[in-house]
C-alpha positions as YAML, in Angstrom:
chain: A
units: angstrom
residues:
- id: 1
  name: MET
  ca: [66.05, 5.25, 35.24]
- id: 2
  name: LYS
  ca: [65.49, 5.29, 31.53]
- id: 3
  name: ASN
  ca: [65.43, 1.78, 30.13]
- id: 4
  name: ARG
  ca: [66.53, 1.58, 26.50]
- id: 5
  name: GLY
  ca: [66.60, -2.22, 26.51]
- id: 6
  name: ALA
  ca: [62.90, -3.07, 26.93]
- id: 7
  name: SER
  ca: [62.44, -4.45, 23.41]
- id: 8
  name: PRO
  ca: [63.87, -7.53, 21.62]
- id: 9
  name: PRO
  ca: [66.35, -8.96, 20.86]
- id: 10
  name: PHE
  ca: [66.46, -10.52, 24.29]
- id: 11
  name: ALA
  ca: [69.60, -11.14, 26.31]
- id: 12
  name: LYS
  ca: [70.94, -14.68, 26.04]
- id: 13
  name: LYS
  ca: [72.17, -16.21, 29.26]
- id: 14
  name: SER
  ca: [74.31, -18.70, 27.33]
- id: 15
  name: LEU
  ca: [76.36, -15.79, 25.94]
- id: 16
  name: GLY
  ca: [76.64, -13.99, 29.27]
- id: 17
  name: GLN
  ca: [74.65, -11.02, 27.98]
- id: 18
  name: ASN
  ca: [73.55, -8.17, 30.23]
- id: 19
  name: PHE
  ca: [72.70, -4.92, 28.46]
- id: 20
  name: LEU
  ca: [73.72, -1.62, 30.04]
- id: 21
  name: THR
  ca: [70.60, 0.57, 30.14]
- id: 22
  name: ASP
  ca: [71.28, 3.29, 32.71]
- id: 23
  name: GLU
  ca: [71.96, 6.56, 30.88]
- id: 24
  name: ARG
  ca: [74.23, 7.85, 33.64]
- id: 25
  name: TYR
  ca: [76.71, 5.01, 33.29]
- id: 26
  name: ILE
  ca: [76.48, 4.99, 29.51]
- id: 27
  name: ALA
  ca: [77.43, 8.68, 29.55]
- id: 28
  name: ALA
  ca: [80.25, 8.02, 32.03]
- id: 29
  name: ILE
  ca: [81.74, 5.36, 29.76]
- id: 30
  name: ILE
  ca: [81.52, 7.67, 26.75]
- id: 31
  name: ASP
  ca: [83.33, 10.35, 28.76]
- id: 32
  name: ALA
  ca: [86.05, 7.81, 29.59]
- id: 33
  name: VAL
  ca: [86.45, 6.81, 25.94]
- id: 34
  name: ASP
  ca: [86.53, 10.49, 24.93]
- id: 35
  name: PRO
  ca: [85.64, 9.85, 21.26]
- id: 36
  name: GLN
  ca: [86.82, 12.43, 18.75]
- id: 37
  name: PRO
  ca: [85.46, 13.31, 15.28]
- id: 38
  name: SER
  ca: [86.72, 10.85, 12.62]
- id: 39
  name: GLU
  ca: [88.55, 8.83, 15.27]
- id: 40
  name: ALA
  ca: [88.53, 5.04, 14.73]
- id: 41
  name: ILE
  ca: [87.11, 3.04, 17.63]
- id: 42
  name: ILE
  ca: [86.70, -0.73, 17.92]
- id: 43
  name: GLU
  ca: [83.74, -1.84, 20.03]
- id: 44
  name: ILE
  ca: [83.48, -5.39, 21.35]
- id: 45
  name: GLY
  ca: [80.02, -6.68, 22.18]
- id: 46
  name: PRO
  ca: [77.89, -3.66, 21.20]
- id: 47
  name: GLY
  ca: [74.71, -5.41, 22.32]
- id: 48
  name: ARG
  ca: [71.74, -3.26, 21.34]
- id: 49
  name: GLY
  ca: [73.97, -0.32, 20.43]
- id: 50
  name: ALA
  ca: [73.73, 1.98, 23.45]
- id: 51
  name: LEU
  ca: [77.42, 2.93, 23.33]
- id: 52
  name: THR
  ca: [77.58, 2.62, 19.55]
- id: 53
  name: GLU
  ca: [74.91, 5.27, 19.06]
- id: 54
  name: ARG
  ca: [76.75, 7.79, 21.21]
- id: 55
  name: LEU
  ca: [80.16, 7.07, 19.71]
- id: 56
  name: LEU
  ca: [78.73, 7.71, 16.25]
- id: 57
  name: ALA
  ca: [76.99, 10.86, 17.50]
- id: 58
  name: LYS
  ca: [80.42, 12.18, 18.47]
- id: 59
  name: GLY
  ca: [81.55, 11.74, 14.87]
- id: 60
  name: SER
  ca: [83.75, 8.71, 15.48]
- id: 61
  name: ARG
  ca: [84.09, 5.79, 13.11]
- id: 62
  name: VAL
  ca: [83.02, 2.56, 14.82]
- id: 63
  name: ALA
  ca: [83.83, -1.05, 13.97]
- id: 64
  name: ALA
  ca: [81.59, -3.20, 16.16]
- id: 65
  name: ILE
  ca: [82.29, -6.90, 16.75]
- id: 66
  name: GLU
  ca: [79.18, -8.93, 17.58]
- id: 67
  name: LEU
  ca: [78.82, -12.72, 17.68]
- id: 68
  name: ASP
  ca: [75.09, -12.94, 18.36]
- id: 69
  name: ARG
  ca: [73.22, -13.20, 15.04]
- id: 70
  name: ASP
  ca: [70.03, -11.65, 16.39]
- id: 71
  name: LEU
  ca: [71.86, -8.66, 17.83]
- id: 72
  name: ALA
  ca: [73.95, -8.32, 14.67]
- id: 73
  name: ALA
  ca: [70.79, -8.19, 12.55]
- id: 74
  name: ALA
  ca: [69.25, -5.56, 14.82]
- id: 75
  name: LEU
  ca: [72.43, -3.47, 14.77]
- id: 76
  name: ARG
  ca: [72.67, -3.71, 11.00]
- id: 77
  name: THR
  ca: [69.12, -2.39, 10.70]
- id: 78
  name: ARG
  ca: [69.51, 0.30, 13.34]
- id: 79
  name: PHE
  ca: [72.69, 1.79, 11.89]
- id: 80
  name: SER
  ca: [72.11, 1.05, 8.20]
- id: 81
  name: ALA
  ca: [72.24, 4.75, 7.34]
- id: 82
  name: GLN
  ca: [75.50, 5.34, 9.20]
- id: 83
  name: GLN
  ca: [78.48, 5.43, 6.85]
- id: 84
  name: ASP
  ca: [80.86, 5.48, 9.81]
- id: 85
  name: PHE
  ca: [79.53, 2.18, 11.18]
- id: 86
  name: THR
  ca: [81.04, -1.20, 10.32]
- id: 87
  name: LEU
  ca: [79.61, -4.42, 11.72]
- id: 88
  name: ILE
  ca: [81.83, -7.48, 12.06]
- id: 89
  name: GLU
  ca: [79.80, -10.57, 12.83]
- id: 90
  name: ALA
  ca: [82.43, -12.84, 14.38]
- id: 91
  name: ASP
  ca: [83.90, -14.29, 17.55]
- id: 92
  name: VAL
  ca: [86.27, -11.71, 19.03]
- id: 93
  name: LEU
  ca: [88.66, -14.51, 20.01]
- id: 94
  name: ASP
  ca: [89.25, -15.14, 16.29]
- id: 95
  name: ILE
  ca: [89.70, -11.49, 15.33]
- id: 96
  name: ASP
  ca: [92.90, -9.85, 14.12]
- id: 97
  name: PHE
  ca: [92.50, -6.26, 15.30]
- id: 98
  name: ARG
  ca: [95.14, -5.01, 12.88]
- id: 99
  name: GLU
  ca: [92.98, -6.21, 9.99]
- id: 100
  name: ILE
  ca: [90.03, -4.28, 11.40]
- id: 101
  name: VAL
  ca: [92.08, -1.11, 11.63]
- id: 102
  name: ARG
  ca: [93.25, -1.53, 8.05]
- id: 103
  name: SER
  ca: [89.70, -2.15, 6.84]
- id: 104
  name: MET
  ca: [88.64, 1.13, 8.48]
- id: 105
  name: GLY
  ca: [91.36, 2.99, 6.64]
- id: 106
  name: ALA
  ca: [92.77, 4.04, 9.99]
- id: 107
  name: SER
  ca: [96.25, 3.92, 11.43]
- id: 108
  name: ILE
  ca: [97.45, 2.14, 14.56]
- id: 109
  name: PRO
  ca: [96.89, 2.76, 17.43]
- id: 110
  name: VAL
  ca: [93.14, 3.17, 17.88]
- id: 111
  name: LYS
  ca: [90.81, 3.16, 20.87]
- id: 112
  name: LEU
  ca: [88.78, 0.18, 22.00]
- id: 113
  name: ALA
  ca: [85.63, 0.01, 24.13]
- id: 114
  name: ALA
  ca: [83.85, -3.06, 25.45]
- id: 115
  name: ASN
  ca: [81.25, -4.30, 27.88]
- id: 116
  name: LEU
  ca: [82.67, -7.80, 28.11]
- id: 117
  name: PRO
  ca: [80.43, -10.83, 28.69]
- id: 118
  name: TYR
  ca: [81.09, -12.29, 32.11]
- id: 119
  name: ASN
  ca: [81.59, -15.80, 30.80]
- id: 120
  name: ILE
  ca: [84.50, -15.03, 28.44]
- id: 121
  name: SER
  ca: [86.14, -11.90, 29.89]
- id: 122
  name: THR
  ca: [89.36, -13.74, 30.78]
- id: 123
  name: PRO
  ca: [90.07, -15.26, 27.32]
- id: 124
  name: ILE
  ca: [89.19, -11.96, 25.67]
- id: 125
  name: LEU
  ca: [91.65, -10.13, 27.91]
- id: 126
  name: ARG
  ca: [94.39, -12.58, 26.97]
- id: 127
  name: ARG
  ca: [93.56, -11.98, 23.31]
- id: 128
  name: LEU
  ca: [93.81, -8.23, 23.81]
- id: 129
  name: ALA
  ca: [97.16, -8.66, 25.54]
- id: 130
  name: GLU
  ca: [98.47, -10.53, 22.50]
- id: 131
  name: GLN
  ca: [97.55, -7.55, 20.29]
- id: 132
  name: HIS
  ca: [98.10, -4.80, 22.84]
- id: 133
  name: LEU
  ca: [100.00, -2.43, 20.56]
- id: 134
  name: VAL
  ca: [96.96, -1.99, 18.32]
- id: 135
  name: CYS
  ca: [95.21, 0.25, 20.86]
- id: 136
  name: SER
  ca: [96.24, 3.53, 22.46]
- id: 137
  name: ALA
  ca: [93.68, 3.00, 25.20]
- id: 138
  name: MET
  ca: [90.95, 0.51, 26.05]
- id: 139
  name: ILE
  ca: [87.90, 1.25, 28.18]
- id: 140
  name: LEU
  ca: [86.66, -2.13, 29.37]
- id: 141
  name: MET
  ca: [83.89, -3.21, 31.71]
- id: 142
  name: PHE
  ca: [84.32, -6.46, 33.60]
- id: 143
  name: GLN
  ca: [82.69, -8.19, 36.53]
- id: 144
  name: ARG
  ca: [84.05, -6.34, 39.59]
- id: 145
  name: GLU
  ca: [85.64, -9.50, 40.95]
- id: 146
  name: VAL
  ca: [87.69, -9.83, 37.76]
- id: 147
  name: VAL
  ca: [88.94, -6.24, 38.06]
- id: 148
  name: GLU
  ca: [89.95, -6.84, 41.68]
- id: 149
  name: ARG
  ca: [92.08, -9.71, 40.43]
- id: 150
  name: LEU
  ca: [93.58, -7.62, 37.63]
- id: 151
  name: ILE
  ca: [94.78, -4.86, 39.95]
- id: 152
  name: ALA
  ca: [95.76, -7.09, 42.90]
- id: 153
  name: GLN
  ca: [99.12, -6.13, 44.38]
- id: 154
  name: PRO
  ca: [101.90, -8.59, 45.32]
- id: 155
  name: GLY
  ca: [100.90, -10.46, 48.47]
- id: 156
  name: SER
  ca: [97.17, -10.35, 47.77]
- id: 157
  name: SER
  ca: [95.38, -13.70, 47.59]
- id: 158
  name: LYS
  ca: [93.52, -12.34, 44.54]
- id: 159
  name: ARG
  ca: [96.73, -12.03, 42.55]
- id: 160
  name: GLY
  ca: [97.15, -14.68, 39.86]
- id: 161
  name: LEU
  ca: [98.30, -15.47, 36.35]
- id: 162
  name: LEU
  ca: [95.91, -12.97, 34.76]
- id: 163
  name: THR
  ca: [97.22, -10.22, 37.05]
- id: 164
  name: VAL
  ca: [100.82, -10.74, 35.98]
- id: 165
  name: VAL
  ca: [99.97, -11.02, 32.28]
- id: 166
  name: THR
  ca: [97.94, -7.80, 32.49]
- id: 167
  name: GLU
  ca: [100.74, -5.96, 34.32]
- id: 168
  name: ALA
  ca: [103.21, -7.09, 31.70]
- id: 169
  name: TYR
  ca: [101.33, -5.35, 28.90]
- id: 170
  name: PHE
  ca: [99.17, -2.61, 30.40]
- id: 171
  name: ASN
  ca: [98.86, 0.10, 33.00]
- id: 172
  name: VAL
  ca: [95.41, -0.46, 34.48]
- id: 173
  name: GLU
  ca: [93.22, 2.14, 36.19]
- id: 174
  name: ARG
  ca: [89.92, 1.30, 37.86]
- id: 175
  name: LEU
  ca: [87.56, 4.15, 36.96]
- id: 176
  name: PHE
  ca: [84.19, 3.42, 38.59]
- id: 177
  name: ASP
  ca: [81.83, 0.64, 39.62]
- id: 178
  name: VAL
  ca: [78.45, -0.09, 38.03]
- id: 179
  name: PRO
  ca: [75.59, -1.62, 40.07]
- id: 180
  name: PRO
  ca: [73.46, -4.55, 38.87]
- id: 181
  name: GLU
  ca: [70.46, -2.21, 38.56]
- id: 182
  name: ALA
  ca: [72.15, -0.46, 35.62]
- id: 183
  name: PHE
  ca: [71.69, -3.54, 33.42]
- id: 184
  name: TYR
  ca: [68.89, -5.52, 31.82]
- id: 185
  name: PRO
  ca: [68.56, -8.27, 32.77]
- id: 186
  name: LYS
  ca: [70.01, -7.46, 36.18]
- id: 187
  name: PRO
  ca: [73.11, -9.56, 36.95]
- id: 188
  name: LYS
  ca: [73.85, -10.86, 40.43]
- id: 189
  name: VAL
  ca: [77.16, -9.01, 40.67]
- id: 190
  name: TRP
  ca: [78.62, -5.51, 40.33]
- id: 191
  name: SER
  ca: [80.75, -4.48, 37.37]
- id: 192
  name: SER
  ca: [83.76, -2.17, 37.13]
- id: 193
  name: VAL
  ca: [84.87, 0.09, 34.28]
- id: 194
  name: THR
  ca: [88.62, 0.21, 33.74]
- id: 195
  name: ARG
  ca: [91.12, 1.99, 31.53]
- id: 196
  name: PHE
  ca: [93.94, -0.06, 29.97]
- id: 197
  name: VAL
  ca: [96.89, 1.80, 28.46]
- id: 198
  name: PRO
  ca: [99.74, -0.19, 26.82]
- id: 199
  name: ARG
  ca: [103.04, 0.10, 28.65]
- id: 200
  name: ASN
  ca: [105.65, 2.33, 27.05]
- id: 201
  name: ASP
  ca: [108.55, 0.13, 28.14]
- id: 202
  name: HIS
  ca: [109.16, -2.99, 26.11]
- id: 203
  name: ILE
  ca: [109.24, -6.14, 28.23]
- id: 204
  name: SER
  ca: [110.47, -9.30, 26.56]
- id: 205
  name: PHE
  ca: [109.53, -12.77, 27.71]
- id: 206
  name: SER
  ca: [110.60, -16.25, 26.76]
- id: 207
  name: ALA
  ca: [108.31, -18.54, 24.79]
- id: 208
  name: ASN
  ca: [107.65, -20.44, 28.02]
- id: 209
  name: PHE
  ca: [106.57, -17.42, 30.10]
- id: 210
  name: LEU
  ca: [102.91, -18.47, 30.22]
- id: 211
  name: LYS
  ca: [103.94, -22.03, 31.02]
- id: 212
  name: LEU
  ca: [105.99, -20.67, 33.93]
- id: 213
  name: LEU
  ca: [103.08, -18.64, 35.27]
- id: 214
  name: LYS
  ca: [100.53, -21.44, 34.85]
- id: 215
  name: THR
  ca: [102.80, -23.83, 36.74]
- id: 216
  name: ALA
  ca: [103.64, -21.34, 39.49]
- id: 217
  name: PHE
  ca: [99.98, -20.51, 40.13]
- id: 218
  name: SER
  ca: [98.68, -24.07, 39.65]
- id: 219
  name: HIS
  ca: [98.22, -24.69, 43.39]
- id: 220
  name: LYS
  ca: [97.65, -21.44, 45.27]
- id: 221
  name: ARG
  ca: [98.44, -22.84, 48.73]
- id: 222
  name: LYS
  ca: [101.75, -24.39, 47.73]
- id: 223
  name: THR
  ca: [105.08, -22.60, 47.72]
- id: 224
  name: ILE
  ca: [106.45, -21.45, 44.41]
- id: 225
  name: LEU
  ca: [109.16, -24.11, 44.61]
- id: 226
  name: ASN
  ca: [106.68, -26.94, 45.15]
- id: 227
  name: ASN
  ca: [104.72, -25.78, 42.12]
- id: 228
  name: LEU
  ca: [107.66, -25.15, 39.81]
- id: 229
  name: ASP
  ca: [109.26, -28.49, 40.70]
- id: 230
  name: LEU
  ca: [106.42, -30.13, 38.79]
- id: 231
  name: ARG
  ca: [107.72, -28.84, 35.44]
- id: 232
  name: PHE
  ca: [111.14, -27.26, 35.95]
- id: 233
  name: PRO
  ca: [113.94, -29.55, 37.28]
- id: 234
  name: ASP
  ca: [116.25, -26.64, 38.17]
- id: 235
  name: ALA
  ca: [113.55, -24.58, 39.87]
- id: 236
  name: LYS
  ca: [115.28, -24.20, 43.23]
- id: 237
  name: LYS
  ca: [118.55, -23.10, 41.67]
- id: 238
  name: ALA
  ca: [116.72, -20.62, 39.45]
- id: 239
  name: LEU
  ca: [114.80, -19.13, 42.39]
- id: 240
  name: LEU
  ca: [117.94, -18.70, 44.47]
- id: 241
  name: THR
  ca: [119.77, -17.15, 41.51]
- id: 242
  name: ALA
  ca: [116.87, -14.70, 41.14]
- id: 243
  name: ASP
  ca: [117.12, -13.92, 44.87]
- id: 244
  name: ILE
  ca: [113.62, -15.30, 45.47]
- id: 245
  name: ASP
  ca: [112.93, -17.30, 48.63]
- id: 246
  name: PRO
  ca: [111.71, -20.75, 47.46]
- id: 247
  name: LYS
  ca: [109.26, -20.78, 50.37]
- id: 248
  name: ARG
  ca: [107.33, -17.80, 49.01]
- id: 249
  name: ARG
  ca: [104.06, -18.20, 47.15]
- id: 250
  name: ALA
  ca: [103.58, -17.14, 43.55]
- id: 251
  name: GLU
  ca: [101.13, -14.39, 44.52]
- id: 252
  name: SER
  ca: [103.89, -12.57, 46.45]
- id: 253
  name: LEU
  ca: [106.17, -11.99, 43.46]
- id: 254
  name: THR
  ca: [106.37, -8.65, 41.69]
- id: 255
  name: LEU
  ca: [106.40, -8.32, 37.91]
- id: 256
  name: SER
  ca: [110.12, -7.49, 38.04]
- id: 257
  name: GLU
  ca: [110.80, -10.74, 39.89]
- id: 258
  name: TRP
  ca: [108.82, -12.71, 37.31]
- id: 259
  name: ILE
  ca: [110.84, -11.13, 34.50]
- id: 260
  name: VAL
  ca: [114.15, -12.07, 36.15]
- id: 261
  name: LEU
  ca: [112.96, -15.60, 36.95]
- id: 262
  name: ASP
  ca: [111.72, -16.11, 33.40]
- id: 263
  name: LYS
  ca: [115.10, -15.14, 31.96]
- id: 264
  name: ILE
  ca: [116.99, -17.43, 34.32]
- id: 265
  name: ILE
  ca: [114.75, -20.44, 33.71]
- id: 266
  name: SER
  ca: [114.70, -19.90, 29.94]
- id: 267
  name: CYS
  ca: [118.51, -19.91, 29.90]
- id: 268
  name: SER
  ca: [118.65, -23.14, 31.90]
- id: 269
  name: GLU
  ca: [116.02, -24.96, 29.83]
- id: 270
  name: PRO
  ca: [117.36, -27.31, 27.13]
- id: 271
  name: SER
  ca: [116.93, -25.89, 23.63]
...
């Protein structure tokens, strides 16, 4: 294995950093992104620039978002001669992706690639869902356990709020797994590379949709009625109107059932 991450800056455990160093998996991710000449690509968490270098080599324009000051300084030095490279030193959770696209002189949608830190993958995914129409496709690497939750089918104990939110905005495809040995430092868990493509159909939700999901999944072992009763007085009536057995658990509901239930509850809630 060729290790491209043997020199500083070092990975910071506090930021959940693990640098991908195995050339085989780096190449596989680049193939999945399929960068084209002059194409605009947003990269989250470029680390030491393993993916960045190859994206630029394909002729793509890259806007890299990096929070770590040491890594940002190293990236700025490494790619200082690259006119197609833009470094944004910021927290991705505070970023407006549309502004990035405009600053690149590109048009929406663009592609996005990311090796997401394990410790903030969930909030980043929620942020991406909020701005999902900015990207035509996203190639994202998460901890494998997170991906198993994202693609969990109705009835699976791994299905949760994040699953439903992801389904509502994206079609998700699990591409391949990456072993701990492909990183430096080596994490304790496997990772999975996934492709996210925004849904073509427009699904509308009420302002309280996330509140509904958070309440329904608040206690995994309770029935959906027992959970919803905590916040929604007419929960039983709404469930029966939606043709959902109140004794079912939240993890058993399909996205279609959540959409119907959301509409019914939003209509019954006082304005």
